[in-house]
Amino acid sequence: MSGDALSHDPAELRKRIDTTKAHPARVYDVFLGGKDNYPVDRAAAAAALAANPRGYLDVRHNRDFLRRAVTRLAQDDGIRQFLDIGTGLPTQENVHQIAQRINPDSRVVYVDNDPVVLAHARALLNSGPEGATDYIDADLKSPGQILEAAAKTLDFDQPVALVLVAVLHFVEDAEAYPIVRELVEALPSGSRLVLSHLTEDLNAENIRAVQRTFTERGFTFVLRTKGEVERFLTDNGLELDDPGVVPAHHWRPDGAAPVPGQPDASYLASLDDIEKVRYRDINDVTDADINVYAVTGRKA
């Protein structure tokens, strides 16, 4: 499906991009210091930051959890196949870059339905010669379509890591649990689930303020408890890896979170708060900053 995805007419892609409404992938891109976003996305990110000035730590520690989880699965468990749904915009240390650095023959399939992500999908397909990458233009709410297309690149007779990082809080319960069930049922024994999810268990006042800024912009934004997050694994017979469902910064920390380079002080002072986020060091995190649960689990 990557060939179809990348053959889209740029004019047709532009028609699909709604620059009047913020999109989660593009708001996430703002917090990661990306450039593939629009004023409406920057406004949404700025509103969220105003509601929770340390909220960028949720985004950045969520991303660092992904780095650690993929590293562990590739390095310690020998996982060589990854299905990353809700990929978002290409950034540093995408799944294939991490996995193929450890196991060059790793195969990775990315899935997203934002036309801006699609327009930049070539950056996600820069596979090493021994491995493979693919990009599927599809919605998480169409798991059958995803699985059918992913089977062109992944071998579903061998373990696959299903990556659902910071995506399920955009899906209501009535759809979220059945979607995960259908995806997990298709995975063979030895497969893994990598999952992160926003919650109000940890610092309710901060995250509820952020939730309001997003729901006002038309986002579905579901905050789930630890038990509700755990259900995505236990309802599907998955064994939770240690340390279970924990705040993202407590999931097997390795002290290796990337530290951004610092620009000239006068330039930094000229930036607004949302632009400064890309230069923040996230190693000063505290428990009062994080509203994201992280967990991985294994299919027996």
mmCIF file of C-alpha atoms in Angstrom:
data_model
loop_
_atom_site.group_PDB
_atom_site.id
_atom_site.type_symbol
_atom_site.label_atom_id
_atom_site.label_comp_id
_atom_site.label_asym_id
_atom_site.label_seq_id
_atom_site.Cartn_x
_atom_site.Cartn_y
_atom_site.Cartn_z
ATOM 1 C CA MET A 1 0.000 0.000 0.000
ATOM 2 C CA SER A 2 2.980 2.294 0.294
ATOM 3 C CA GLY A 3 3.090 2.689 -3.462
ATOM 4 C CA ASP A 4 -0.526 3.839 -3.502
ATOM 5 C CA ALA A 5 0.030 6.134 -0.560
ATOM 6 C CA LEU A 6 2.988 7.880 -2.099
ATOM 7 C CA SER A 7 1.397 8.227 -5.530
ATOM 8 C CA HIS A 8 -1.258 10.624 -4.240
ATOM 9 C CA ASP A 9 -1.475 13.815 -6.267
ATOM 10 C CA PRO A 10 -0.159 16.693 -4.112
ATOM 11 C CA ALA A 11 -3.169 18.766 -5.166
ATOM 12 C CA GLU A 12 -5.512 16.034 -3.953
ATOM 13 C CA LEU A 13 -3.618 15.837 -0.659
ATOM 14 C CA ARG A 14 -3.946 19.574 -0.174
ATOM 15 C CA LYS A 15 -7.725 19.267 -0.619
ATOM 16 C CA ARG A 16 -7.798 16.769 2.270
ATOM 17 C CA ILE A 17 -5.896 19.026 4.641
ATOM 18 C CA ASP A 18 -8.220 21.118 6.798
ATOM 19 C CA THR A 19 -6.156 24.063 7.991
ATOM 20 C CA THR A 20 -9.137 25.524 9.853
ATOM 21 C CA LYS A 21 -9.228 22.743 12.461
ATOM 22 C CA ALA A 22 -6.409 21.520 14.705
ATOM 23 C CA HIS A 23 -5.317 17.899 14.230
ATOM 24 C CA PRO A 24 -3.805 15.778 17.043
ATOM 25 C CA ALA A 25 -0.817 14.652 14.951
ATOM 26 C CA ARG A 26 0.044 18.217 14.053
ATOM 27 C CA VAL A 27 -0.431 19.532 17.611
ATOM 28 C CA TYR A 28 1.900 16.741 18.775
ATOM 29 C CA ASP A 29 4.358 17.898 16.097
ATOM 30 C CA VAL A 30 4.307 21.413 17.578
ATOM 31 C CA PHE A 31 5.321 20.074 20.998
ATOM 32 C CA LEU A 32 8.126 18.028 19.442
ATOM 33 C CA GLY A 33 9.507 21.125 17.733
ATOM 34 C CA GLY A 34 8.387 20.109 14.247
ATOM 35 C CA LYS A 35 7.567 22.368 11.324
ATOM 36 C CA ASP A 36 4.713 20.421 9.720
ATOM 37 C CA ASN A 37 1.809 22.226 11.338
ATOM 38 C CA TYR A 38 -0.468 25.210 10.833
ATOM 39 C CA PRO A 39 -1.423 28.285 12.880
ATOM 40 C CA VAL A 40 -4.547 26.507 14.151
ATOM 41 C CA ASP A 41 -2.367 23.656 15.474
ATOM 42 C CA ARG A 42 0.076 26.057 17.112
ATOM 43 C CA ALA A 43 -2.868 27.882 18.701
ATOM 44 C CA ALA A 44 -4.181 24.601 20.123
ATOM 45 C CA ALA A 45 -0.732 23.708 21.460
ATOM 46 C CA ALA A 46 -0.320 27.182 22.948
ATOM 47 C CA ALA A 47 -3.714 26.926 24.667
ATOM 48 C CA ALA A 48 -2.780 23.549 26.120
ATOM 49 C CA LEU A 49 0.567 24.913 27.306
ATOM 50 C CA ALA A 50 -1.167 27.889 28.929
ATOM 51 C CA ALA A 51 -3.508 25.477 30.716
ATOM 52 C CA ASN A 52 -0.577 23.310 31.850
ATOM 53 C CA PRO A 53 2.806 25.072 31.468
ATOM 54 C CA ARG A 54 4.722 21.827 32.037
ATOM 55 C CA GLY A 55 2.458 19.839 29.717
ATOM 56 C CA TYR A 56 5.173 19.499 27.093
ATOM 57 C CA LEU A 57 6.712 16.919 29.431
ATOM 58 C CA ASP A 58 3.782 14.572 28.765
ATOM 59 C CA VAL A 59 4.465 14.707 25.030
ATOM 60 C CA ARG A 60 8.221 14.439 25.240
ATOM 61 C CA HIS A 61 8.242 11.674 27.878
ATOM 62 C CA ASN A 62 5.634 9.786 25.895
ATOM 63 C CA ARG A 63 8.021 9.912 22.938
ATOM 64 C CA ASP A 64 10.930 8.811 25.112
ATOM 65 C CA PHE A 65 8.866 5.860 26.372
ATOM 66 C CA LEU A 66 8.467 4.810 22.733
ATOM 67 C CA ARG A 67 12.247 4.963 22.282
ATOM 68 C CA ARG A 68 12.879 2.809 25.349
ATOM 69 C CA ALA A 69 10.139 0.288 24.577
ATOM 70 C CA VAL A 70 11.205 -0.288 20.962
ATOM 71 C CA THR A 71 14.838 -0.530 22.071
ATOM 72 C CA ARG A 72 14.023 -3.134 24.700
ATOM 73 C CA LEU A 73 11.796 -5.216 22.433
ATOM 74 C CA ALA A 74 14.343 -5.212 19.619
ATOM 75 C CA GLN A 75 17.423 -5.650 21.784
ATOM 76 C CA ASP A 76 16.272 -7.937 24.591
ATOM 77 C CA ASP A 77 13.357 -9.811 23.028
ATOM 78 C CA GLY A 78 14.493 -9.996 19.411
ATOM 79 C CA ILE A 79 11.291 -8.468 18.031
ATOM 80 C CA ARG A 80 11.855 -7.660 14.376
ATOM 81 C CA GLN A 81 8.381 -6.554 13.268
ATOM 82 C CA PHE A 82 6.484 -3.448 14.355
ATOM 83 C CA LEU A 83 3.016 -2.170 13.454
ATOM 84 C CA ASP A 84 2.873 1.494 14.548
ATOM 85 C CA ILE A 85 -0.684 2.895 14.377
ATOM 86 C CA GLY A 86 -1.235 6.613 14.817
ATOM 87 C CA THR A 87 2.333 7.240 13.731
ATOM 88 C CA GLY A 88 2.180 11.010 13.551
ATOM 89 C CA LEU A 89 4.616 13.145 11.640
ATOM 90 C CA PRO A 90 8.160 11.927 10.982
ATOM 91 C CA THR A 91 10.519 13.079 13.696
ATOM 92 C CA GLN A 92 13.848 12.037 15.154
ATOM 93 C CA GLU A 93 14.144 8.412 16.243
ATOM 94 C CA ASN A 94 11.189 6.894 14.471
ATOM 95 C CA VAL A 95 10.459 3.218 15.146
ATOM 96 C CA HIS A 96 12.312 1.891 12.094
ATOM 97 C CA GLN A 97 15.418 3.925 12.917
ATOM 98 C CA ILE A 98 15.558 2.508 16.446
ATOM 99 C CA ALA A 99 14.693 -1.072 15.492
ATOM 100 C CA GLN A 100 16.933 -1.295 12.410
ATOM 101 C CA ARG A 101 19.908 0.135 14.271
ATOM 102 C CA ILE A 102 19.638 -2.916 16.552
ATOM 103 C CA ASN A 103 18.345 -5.493 14.053
ATOM 104 C CA PRO A 104 18.953 -4.282 10.480
ATOM 105 C CA ASP A 105 16.415 -6.768 9.070
ATOM 106 C CA SER A 106 13.522 -5.273 11.078
ATOM 107 C CA ARG A 107 10.266 -4.635 9.222
ATOM 108 C CA VAL A 108 8.059 -1.698 10.228
ATOM 109 C CA VAL A 109 4.619 -0.638 9.043
ATOM 110 C CA TYR A 110 3.356 2.842 9.901
ATOM 111 C CA VAL A 111 -0.341 3.751 9.898
ATOM 112 C CA ASP A 112 -1.936 7.196 9.964
ATOM 113 C CA ASN A 113 -4.820 8.964 8.246
ATOM 114 C CA ASP A 114 -3.701 12.596 8.400
ATOM 115 C CA PRO A 115 -2.913 13.857 4.869
ATOM 116 C CA VAL A 116 -0.060 15.969 6.268
ATOM 117 C CA VAL A 117 1.540 12.775 7.611
ATOM 118 C CA LEU A 118 0.909 11.099 4.263
ATOM 119 C CA ALA A 119 2.601 13.962 2.451
ATOM 120 C CA HIS A 120 5.750 13.329 4.498
ATOM 121 C CA ALA A 121 5.552 9.532 4.465
ATOM 122 C CA ARG A 122 8.687 9.130 2.359
ATOM 123 C CA ALA A 123 10.705 10.060 5.446
ATOM 124 C CA LEU A 124 9.164 7.056 7.193
ATOM 125 C CA LEU A 125 10.096 4.694 4.377
ATOM 126 C CA ASN A 126 13.843 5.283 4.494
ATOM 127 C CA SER A 127 14.557 1.686 5.406
ATOM 128 C CA GLY A 128 17.966 0.096 5.577
ATOM 129 C CA PRO A 129 18.677 -2.399 2.771
ATOM 130 C CA GLU A 130 18.179 -5.479 4.951
ATOM 131 C CA GLY A 131 14.826 -4.432 6.401
ATOM 132 C CA ALA A 132 11.587 -2.946 5.101
ATOM 133 C CA THR A 133 9.172 -0.150 5.908
ATOM 134 C CA ASP A 134 5.683 0.595 4.644
ATOM 135 C CA TYR A 135 3.100 3.309 5.206
ATOM 136 C CA ILE A 136 -0.650 2.693 5.260
ATOM 137 C CA ASP A 137 -3.087 5.580 4.801
ATOM 138 C CA ALA A 138 -5.825 4.299 7.122
ATOM 139 C CA ASP A 139 -7.756 5.078 10.298
ATOM 140 C CA LEU A 140 -7.315 3.181 13.575
ATOM 141 C CA LYS A 141 -11.076 2.654 13.428
ATOM 142 C CA SER A 142 -10.575 0.356 10.391
ATOM 143 C CA PRO A 143 -8.499 -2.460 11.932
ATOM 144 C CA GLY A 144 -9.453 -4.976 9.230
ATOM 145 C CA GLN A 145 -8.125 -2.689 6.507
ATOM 146 C CA ILE A 146 -4.938 -2.094 8.498
ATOM 147 C CA LEU A 147 -4.280 -5.784 9.062
ATOM 148 C CA GLU A 148 -4.896 -6.693 5.425
ATOM 149 C CA ALA A 149 -2.496 -4.024 4.171
ATOM 150 C CA ALA A 150 0.122 -4.691 6.872
ATOM 151 C CA ALA A 151 0.274 -8.374 5.878
ATOM 152 C CA LYS A 152 1.964 -7.306 2.629
ATOM 153 C CA THR A 153 5.041 -6.320 4.642
ATOM 154 C CA LEU A 154 4.764 -8.143 7.972
ATOM 155 C CA ASP A 155 4.712 -11.909 8.526
ATOM 156 C CA PHE A 156 1.837 -12.569 10.917
ATOM 157 C CA ASP A 157 3.210 -16.043 11.634
ATOM 158 C CA GLN A 158 6.082 -14.364 13.494
ATOM 159 C CA PRO A 159 5.874 -12.035 16.532
ATOM 160 C CA VAL A 160 4.783 -8.464 15.877
ATOM 161 C CA ALA A 161 4.926 -5.486 18.239
ATOM 162 C CA LEU A 162 1.692 -3.512 17.985
ATOM 163 C CA VAL A 163 2.435 0.124 18.866
ATOM 164 C CA LEU A 164 -0.517 2.201 20.115
ATOM 165 C CA VAL A 165 1.256 5.177 21.624
ATOM 166 C CA ALA A 166 -0.830 8.231 22.596
ATOM 167 C CA VAL A 167 -3.633 7.359 20.196
ATOM 168 C CA LEU A 168 -6.402 5.552 22.119
ATOM 169 C CA HIS A 169 -7.392 8.618 24.137
ATOM 170 C CA PHE A 170 -8.813 9.976 20.877
ATOM 171 C CA VAL A 171 -11.274 7.041 20.666
ATOM 172 C CA GLU A 172 -14.408 6.480 22.744
ATOM 173 C CA ASP A 173 -14.794 3.270 24.794
ATOM 174 C CA ALA A 174 -17.444 1.780 22.499
ATOM 175 C CA GLU A 175 -14.882 1.643 19.696
ATOM 176 C CA ALA A 176 -11.525 1.573 21.485
ATOM 177 C CA TYR A 177 -11.782 -1.781 23.229
ATOM 178 C CA PRO A 178 -13.178 -3.707 20.212
ATOM 179 C CA ILE A 179 -10.503 -2.166 17.944
ATOM 180 C CA VAL A 180 -7.684 -3.331 20.202
ATOM 181 C CA ARG A 181 -9.281 -6.761 20.534
ATOM 182 C CA GLU A 182 -9.433 -7.217 16.743
ATOM 183 C CA LEU A 183 -5.823 -6.107 16.312
ATOM 184 C CA VAL A 184 -4.467 -8.297 19.135
ATOM 185 C CA GLU A 185 -6.425 -11.348 17.931
ATOM 186 C CA ALA A 186 -4.535 -11.163 14.637
ATOM 187 C CA LEU A 187 -1.138 -11.294 16.335
ATOM 188 C CA PRO A 188 0.730 -14.589 16.838
ATOM 189 C CA SER A 189 2.107 -15.920 20.109
ATOM 190 C CA GLY A 190 5.093 -13.954 21.375
ATOM 191 C CA SER A 191 3.783 -10.655 20.003
ATOM 192 C CA ARG A 192 3.796 -7.495 22.085
ATOM 193 C CA LEU A 193 1.597 -4.490 22.717
ATOM 194 C CA VAL A 194 3.260 -1.116 23.363
ATOM 195 C CA LEU A 195 0.696 1.332 24.731
ATOM 196 C CA SER A 196 0.584 4.782 26.308
ATOM 197 C CA HIS A 197 -2.482 6.739 27.341
ATOM 198 C CA LEU A 198 -3.436 10.018 29.019
ATOM 199 C CA THR A 199 -5.073 9.791 32.441
ATOM 200 C CA GLU A 200 -6.510 12.018 35.160
ATOM 201 C CA ASP A 201 -5.327 9.641 37.901
ATOM 202 C CA LEU A 202 -2.038 11.424 38.414
ATOM 203 C CA ASN A 203 -2.500 15.200 38.238
ATOM 204 C CA ALA A 204 -6.178 15.672 37.535
ATOM 205 C CA GLU A 205 -6.402 19.453 37.614
ATOM 206 C CA ASN A 206 -3.638 19.937 35.032
ATOM 207 C CA ILE A 207 -4.843 17.380 32.519
ATOM 208 C CA ARG A 208 -8.516 18.367 32.816
ATOM 209 C CA ALA A 209 -7.527 21.918 31.909
ATOM 210 C CA VAL A 210 -5.744 20.571 28.827
ATOM 211 C CA GLN A 211 -8.710 18.336 28.014
ATOM 212 C CA ARG A 212 -10.991 21.366 27.958
ATOM 213 C CA THR A 213 -8.764 23.185 25.462
ATOM 214 C CA PHE A 214 -8.906 20.207 23.096
ATOM 215 C CA THR A 215 -12.587 19.317 23.428
ATOM 216 C CA GLU A 216 -13.421 22.960 22.716
ATOM 217 C CA ARG A 217 -11.662 22.392 19.373
ATOM 218 C CA GLY A 218 -13.719 19.317 18.559
ATOM 219 C CA PHE A 219 -11.299 16.564 19.611
ATOM 220 C CA THR A 220 -12.463 13.359 21.220
ATOM 221 C CA PHE A 221 -10.324 13.276 24.347
ATOM 222 C CA VAL A 222 -10.908 10.352 26.724
ATOM 223 C CA LEU A 223 -8.914 10.220 29.964
ATOM 224 C CA ARG A 224 -8.757 6.647 31.288
ATOM 225 C CA THR A 225 -7.880 5.292 34.718
ATOM 226 C CA LYS A 226 -5.073 2.844 35.367
ATOM 227 C CA GLY A 227 -7.613 0.010 35.474
ATOM 228 C CA GLU A 228 -9.166 1.088 32.184
ATOM 229 C CA VAL A 229 -5.746 1.258 30.528
ATOM 230 C CA GLU A 230 -4.825 -2.144 31.933
ATOM 231 C CA ARG A 231 -7.985 -3.604 30.395
ATOM 232 C CA PHE A 232 -6.566 -3.117 26.905
ATOM 233 C CA LEU A 233 -4.124 -5.872 27.854
ATOM 234 C CA THR A 234 -5.926 -8.074 30.365
ATOM 235 C CA ASP A 235 -9.172 -8.255 28.376
ATOM 236 C CA ASN A 236 -7.117 -9.672 25.514
ATOM 237 C CA GLY A 237 -5.147 -12.194 27.532
ATOM 238 C CA LEU A 238 -1.877 -10.280 27.428
ATOM 239 C CA GLU A 239 0.680 -10.670 30.212
ATOM 240 C CA LEU A 240 1.885 -7.318 31.522
ATOM 241 C CA ASP A 241 5.631 -6.804 31.419
ATOM 242 C CA ASP A 242 7.302 -5.343 34.484
ATOM 243 C CA PRO A 243 6.714 -2.739 35.851
ATOM 244 C CA GLY A 244 3.080 -2.893 34.639
ATOM 245 C CA VAL A 245 1.020 0.248 34.023
ATOM 246 C CA VAL A 246 3.087 3.161 35.353
ATOM 247 C CA PRO A 247 3.606 6.880 34.643
ATOM 248 C CA ALA A 248 5.644 7.138 31.439
ATOM 249 C CA HIS A 249 8.800 8.493 33.078
ATOM 250 C CA HIS A 250 8.854 5.509 35.462
ATOM 251 C CA TRP A 251 8.716 2.872 32.719
ATOM 252 C CA ARG A 252 12.255 1.433 32.752
ATOM 253 C CA PRO A 253 14.069 4.783 32.738
ATOM 254 C CA ASP A 254 17.562 4.662 31.274
ATOM 255 C CA GLY A 255 18.669 8.257 31.742
ATOM 256 C CA ALA A 256 19.236 8.607 28.011
ATOM 257 C CA ALA A 257 16.467 11.038 27.061
ATOM 258 C CA PRO A 258 17.820 13.250 24.259
ATOM 259 C CA VAL A 259 18.919 16.717 25.418
ATOM 260 C CA PRO A 260 18.234 19.404 22.777
ATOM 261 C CA GLY A 261 21.040 21.701 21.744
ATOM 262 C CA GLN A 262 20.698 25.247 23.069
ATOM 263 C CA PRO A 263 20.563 28.272 20.758
ATOM 264 C CA ASP A 264 21.973 31.714 21.398
ATOM 265 C CA ALA A 265 20.409 33.245 24.536
ATOM 266 C CA SER A 266 19.144 36.322 22.712
ATOM 267 C CA TYR A 267 17.458 34.142 20.082
ATOM 268 C CA LEU A 268 15.873 31.974 22.778
ATOM 269 C CA ALA A 269 14.545 35.080 24.533
ATOM 270 C CA SER A 270 12.893 36.189 21.286
ATOM 271 C CA LEU A 271 10.762 33.040 21.041
ATOM 272 C CA ASP A 272 7.270 32.634 22.424
ATOM 273 C CA ASP A 273 6.526 29.945 25.009
ATOM 274 C CA ILE A 274 5.425 27.277 22.541
ATOM 275 C CA GLU A 275 8.533 27.800 20.389
ATOM 276 C CA LYS A 276 10.789 27.446 23.427
ATOM 277 C CA VAL A 277 9.427 23.957 24.148
ATOM 278 C CA ARG A 278 11.691 22.300 21.584
ATOM 279 C CA TYR A 279 14.739 23.425 23.595
ATOM 280 C CA ARG A 280 13.532 22.251 27.016
ATOM 281 C CA ASP A 281 15.504 19.543 28.805
ATOM 282 C CA ILE A 282 12.993 16.960 30.005
ATOM 283 C CA ASN A 283 15.274 15.376 32.595
ATOM 284 C CA ASP A 284 13.957 17.711 35.315
ATOM 285 C CA VAL A 285 10.619 15.875 35.298
ATOM 286 C CA THR A 286 8.725 15.229 38.546
ATOM 287 C CA ASP A 287 5.700 13.088 39.359
ATOM 288 C CA ALA A 288 3.612 16.280 39.402
ATOM 289 C CA ASP A 289 4.331 16.799 35.690
ATOM 290 C CA ILE A 290 3.203 13.557 34.076
ATOM 291 C CA ASN A 291 -0.306 12.486 33.039
ATOM 292 C CA VAL A 292 0.588 9.569 30.768
ATOM 293 C CA TYR A 293 0.507 5.868 31.609
ATOM 294 C CA ALA A 294 2.847 3.515 29.781
ATOM 295 C CA VAL A 295 2.811 -0.266 29.544
ATOM 296 C CA THR A 296 3.930 -3.181 27.404
ATOM 297 C CA GLY A 297 2.555 -6.689 27.371
ATOM 298 C CA ARG A 298 3.103 -10.088 25.790
ATOM 299 C CA LYS A 299 0.733 -12.449 23.995
ATOM 300 C CA ALA A 300 1.268 -15.979 25.283
#
